Short mmCIF file of C-alpha atoms in Angstrom, two decimals:
data_model
loop_
_atom_site.label_atom_id
_atom_site.label_comp_id
_atom_site.label_asym_id
_atom_site.label_seq_id
_atom_site.Cartn_x
_atom_site.Cartn_y
_atom_site.Cartn_z
CA MET S 9 -16.03 -0.03 -2.52
CA SER S 10 -17.54 -3.21 -1.08
CA MET S 11 -19.39 -5.62 -3.33
CA ASN S 12 -23.16 -5.96 -3.14
CA TYR S 13 -23.14 -9.73 -2.77
CA LEU S 14 -26.90 -10.19 -2.98
CA SER S 15 -27.08 -8.19 -6.20
CA GLU S 16 -24.16 -10.11 -7.70
CA MET S 17 -25.63 -13.49 -6.87
CA SER S 18 -29.04 -12.43 -8.16
CA PHE S 19 -27.57 -11.28 -11.47
CA LEU S 20 -25.59 -14.47 -12.06
CA SER S 21 -28.42 -16.79 -11.04
CA ASN S 22 -30.89 -15.01 -13.35
CA LEU S 23 -28.86 -15.08 -16.56
CA HIS S 24 -31.31 -17.59 -18.01
CA LEU S 25 -34.28 -15.23 -17.62
CA ASP S 26 -35.75 -13.12 -20.41
CA SER S 27 -35.14 -9.99 -18.34
CA ILE S 28 -31.39 -10.26 -18.88
CA SER S 29 -30.34 -7.87 -21.63
CA ALA S 30 -27.18 -7.45 -23.66
CA ASP S 31 -26.62 -4.09 -21.95
CA LEU S 32 -26.57 -5.73 -18.52
CA ILE S 33 -24.10 -8.34 -19.71
CA GLU S 34 -21.85 -5.70 -21.28
CA LYS S 35 -21.96 -3.65 -18.08
CA ASP S 36 -20.84 -6.64 -16.04
CA LEU S 37 -18.12 -7.51 -18.55
CA ALA S 38 -16.82 -3.93 -18.44
CA ASN S 39 -16.71 -4.02 -14.65
CA SER S 40 -14.83 -7.33 -14.72
CA LEU S 41 -12.28 -5.85 -17.11
CA ARG S 42 -11.72 -2.84 -14.82
CA GLU S 43 -11.13 -5.15 -11.88
CA ILE S 44 -8.78 -7.37 -13.88
CA HIS S 45 -6.64 -4.47 -15.10
CA GLY S 46 -6.59 -2.98 -11.61
CA HIS S 47 -5.06 -6.22 -10.33
CA ILE S 48 -2.61 -6.26 -13.23
CA LYS S 49 -1.36 -2.85 -12.04
CA VAL S 50 -1.01 -4.20 -8.51
CA THR S 51 1.01 -7.12 -9.87
CA LYS S 52 3.42 -4.75 -11.64
CA THR S 53 3.82 -2.59 -8.54
CA LEU S 54 4.41 -5.66 -6.41
CA GLY S 55 7.11 -6.85 -8.80
CA VAL S 56 8.96 -3.52 -8.48
CA SER S 57 8.69 -3.61 -4.68
CA LEU S 58 9.98 -7.18 -4.53
CA GLN S 59 12.90 -6.29 -6.77
CA HIS S 60 13.83 -3.43 -4.43
CA ASN S 61 13.48 -5.62 -1.34
CA SER S 62 15.68 -8.32 -2.86
CA ASP S 63 18.56 -5.83 -3.02
CA GLU S 64 21.36 -7.20 -0.84
CA LYS S 65 21.94 -3.92 1.03
CA VAL S 66 18.27 -3.55 1.93
CA THR S 67 18.12 -7.15 3.15
CA GLN S 68 21.24 -6.83 5.29
CA GLU S 69 20.17 -3.56 6.93
CA ALA S 70 16.73 -4.84 7.92
CA ARG S 71 16.34 -6.73 11.17
CA ALA S 72 14.79 -10.18 11.01
CA GLY S 73 11.57 -8.99 12.65
CA GLU S 74 11.21 -6.19 10.10
CA GLN S 75 11.85 -8.64 7.28
CA VAL S 76 9.19 -11.04 8.56
CA LEU S 77 6.60 -8.25 8.71
CA LEU S 78 7.53 -6.93 5.27
CA ILE S 79 7.51 -10.35 3.61
CA ASN S 80 4.17 -11.16 5.22
CA ARG S 81 2.68 -7.98 3.74
CA PHE S 82 4.06 -8.83 0.30
CA LEU S 83 2.81 -12.40 0.56
CA ARG S 84 -0.66 -11.28 1.61
CA THR S 85 -0.82 -8.80 -1.30
CA ALA S 86 0.33 -11.41 -3.81
CA SER S 87 -2.11 -14.05 -2.53
CA ILE S 88 -5.11 -11.71 -2.44
CA THR S 89 -4.29 -10.28 -5.89
CA LYS S 90 -3.88 -13.75 -7.36
CA GLU S 91 -7.18 -14.97 -5.93
CA ALA S 92 -9.08 -11.85 -6.99
CA MET S 93 -7.63 -11.76 -10.50
CA TRP S 94 -8.46 -15.42 -11.04
CA GLY S 95 -12.02 -14.88 -9.83
CA TRP S 96 -12.63 -11.89 -12.11
CA THR S 97 -10.98 -13.72 -15.02
CA GLN S 98 -13.29 -16.70 -14.63
CA ARG S 99 -16.28 -14.40 -14.42
CA PHE S 100 -15.30 -12.44 -17.52
CA LEU S 101 -14.54 -15.50 -19.66
CA ALA S 102 -17.69 -17.35 -18.61
CA LEU S 103 -19.94 -14.35 -19.19
CA ASP S 104 -18.25 -13.47 -22.48
CA SER S 105 -18.76 -17.03 -23.69
CA PHE S 106 -22.40 -16.87 -22.57
CA TYR S 107 -22.84 -13.60 -24.48
CA GLN S 108 -21.46 -15.17 -27.64
CA LYS S 109 -23.72 -18.20 -27.18
CA MET S 110 -26.77 -15.93 -26.89
CA VAL S 111 -25.76 -14.16 -30.10
CA ASP S 112 -25.23 -17.46 -31.92
CA SER S 113 -28.68 -18.62 -30.83
CA GLY S 114 -30.23 -15.41 -32.16
CA TYR S 115 -31.33 -14.13 -28.74
CA PHE S 116 -29.11 -11.03 -29.03
CA PRO S 117 -28.26 -9.28 -32.32
CA ALA S 118 -24.80 -9.99 -33.69
CA ARG S 119 -24.28 -6.29 -34.42
CA LYS S 120 -24.67 -5.46 -30.74
CA ARG S 121 -21.91 -7.90 -29.84
CA GLU S 122 -19.63 -6.60 -32.59
CA GLU S 123 -20.00 -3.03 -31.34
CA TRP S 124 -19.16 -4.15 -27.83
CA LEU S 125 -16.03 -5.96 -28.99
CA GLU S 126 -14.84 -2.91 -30.92
CA ASP S 127 -15.73 -0.01 -28.64
CA GLY S 128 -17.13 -1.51 -25.45
CA THR S 129 -14.52 -0.18 -23.01
CA GLU S 130 -11.12 1.47 -22.90
CA TYR S 131 -9.62 -2.03 -22.60
CA ASP S 132 -9.34 -4.79 -25.17
CA THR S 133 -12.57 -6.78 -24.90
CA HIS S 134 -11.49 -9.75 -27.02
CA ALA S 135 -11.02 -12.79 -24.79
CA GLN S 136 -8.43 -14.34 -27.09
CA ASP S 137 -6.25 -11.23 -26.70
CA LEU S 138 -6.79 -10.99 -22.95
CA ILE S 139 -6.01 -14.62 -22.09
CA PRO S 140 -2.20 -14.43 -22.78
CA ILE S 141 -1.94 -11.26 -20.65
CA LEU S 142 -3.85 -12.85 -17.80
CA HIS S 143 -1.84 -16.06 -18.04
CA GLU S 144 1.42 -14.12 -17.80
CA ASN S 145 0.29 -12.15 -14.76
CA MET S 146 -1.10 -15.21 -13.01
CA ARG S 147 2.20 -16.98 -13.64
CA LYS S 148 4.10 -14.05 -12.12
CA LEU S 149 1.90 -14.08 -9.03
CA ASP S 150 2.49 -17.83 -8.64
CA GLN S 151 6.24 -17.17 -8.77
CA TYR S 152 5.98 -14.30 -6.28
CA VAL S 153 4.02 -16.41 -3.80
CA GLU S 154 6.45 -19.32 -4.09
CA ALA S 155 9.51 -17.09 -3.66
CA LEU S 156 7.98 -15.16 -0.76
CA GLU S 157 7.07 -18.34 1.11
CA LYS S 158 10.72 -19.45 0.89
CA GLU S 159 11.98 -16.01 1.99
CA LEU S 160 9.53 -15.98 4.88
CA ALA S 161 10.84 -19.33 6.15
CA ILE S 162 14.42 -18.00 6.01
CA ALA S 163 13.49 -14.76 7.78
CA GLU S 164 11.57 -16.61 10.49
CA ASN S 165 14.59 -18.86 11.15
CA ARG S 166 16.79 -15.79 11.32
CA LEU S 167 14.39 -14.15 13.77
CA LEU S 168 14.40 -17.27 15.95
CA LYS S 169 18.21 -17.26 16.04
CA GLU S 170 18.28 -13.56 16.93
CA ARG S 171 15.90 -14.15 19.83
CA ARG S 172 17.93 -17.10 21.11
CA THR S 173 21.12 -15.05 20.93
CA ALA S 174 19.47 -12.17 22.76
CA ARG S 175 18.27 -14.50 25.54
CA LYS S 176 21.76 -16.00 25.94
CA LYS S 177 23.34 -12.56 26.20
CA LYS S 178 20.81 -11.58 28.82
CA ARG S 179 21.51 -14.69 30.90
CA TRP S 180 25.27 -14.14 30.73
CA SER S 181 24.93 -10.50 31.74
CA ILE S 182 23.04 -11.61 34.85
CA ARG S 183 25.65 -14.25 35.74
CA ILE S 184 28.68 -11.96 35.53
CA ARG S 185 27.09 -9.03 37.32
CA PRO S 186 29.36 -8.20 40.35
CA ALA S 187 27.95 -8.71 43.81
CA ARG S 188 27.02 -5.57 45.67
CA THR S 189 29.25 -4.58 48.59
CA SER S 190 28.09 -2.12 51.17
CA THR S 191 30.45 0.41 52.75
CA THR S 192 27.75 1.99 54.85
CA ASN S 193 28.34 2.02 58.59
CA HIS S 194 25.42 0.44 60.35
CA ALA S 195 24.43 2.10 63.59
CA VAL S 196 22.44 0.60 66.42
CA ARG S 197 20.44 2.80 68.72
CA VAL S 198 21.14 1.92 72.34
CA LYS S 199 19.35 3.44 75.25
CA LYS S 200 21.64 4.52 78.01
CA GLY S 201 20.14 6.52 80.75
CA LYS S 202 17.80 9.26 79.74
CA TRP S 203 19.33 10.20 76.44
CA PRO S 204 19.83 7.71 73.60
CA VAL S 205 23.24 7.35 72.01
CA TRP S 206 24.38 5.71 68.77
CA LYS S 207 26.81 2.88 68.93
CA GLU S 208 28.76 1.75 65.87
CA ARG S 209 28.67 -1.96 65.15
#
């Protein structure tokens, strides 16, 4: 589902207005948590896939071109997941801190905030509990990206060598190809009198 960018920007830019309620903030926090945990699942799945791909047999059986494509897909997934998770994490932490500030200033009732922290969503809503989990997953994604970039460079070099070898083999096959010899008797049509005859040459 694509994001409604105008609605998102309007919500964030209007947090200072009296029309912003605790319910709206909690709704946005809950959505941020869903997005964060969705990206955590992607990170786990990516880790399993990378572990399988690092298997020596799988690596040896795959051609360099296939490896380049596969690593590029992994790298794209890791980079997008890392960027998205960091964005949603910043949003959640900033909005959660804002919510607490509004409670401390007496703008929102403290009881409302306490209920949200206890039973707001299916996920843990306490920032102090979420931060270590997010830090661990962000660290993993950093490691994945770094490792994949190195693997991609190796695979690209391997692909370049394969192409050079293939071109050399092709050139050699052209050089050693035997010359064609023709055993066909060529005939020349010669007119002699009224009727034409064929003369071997």
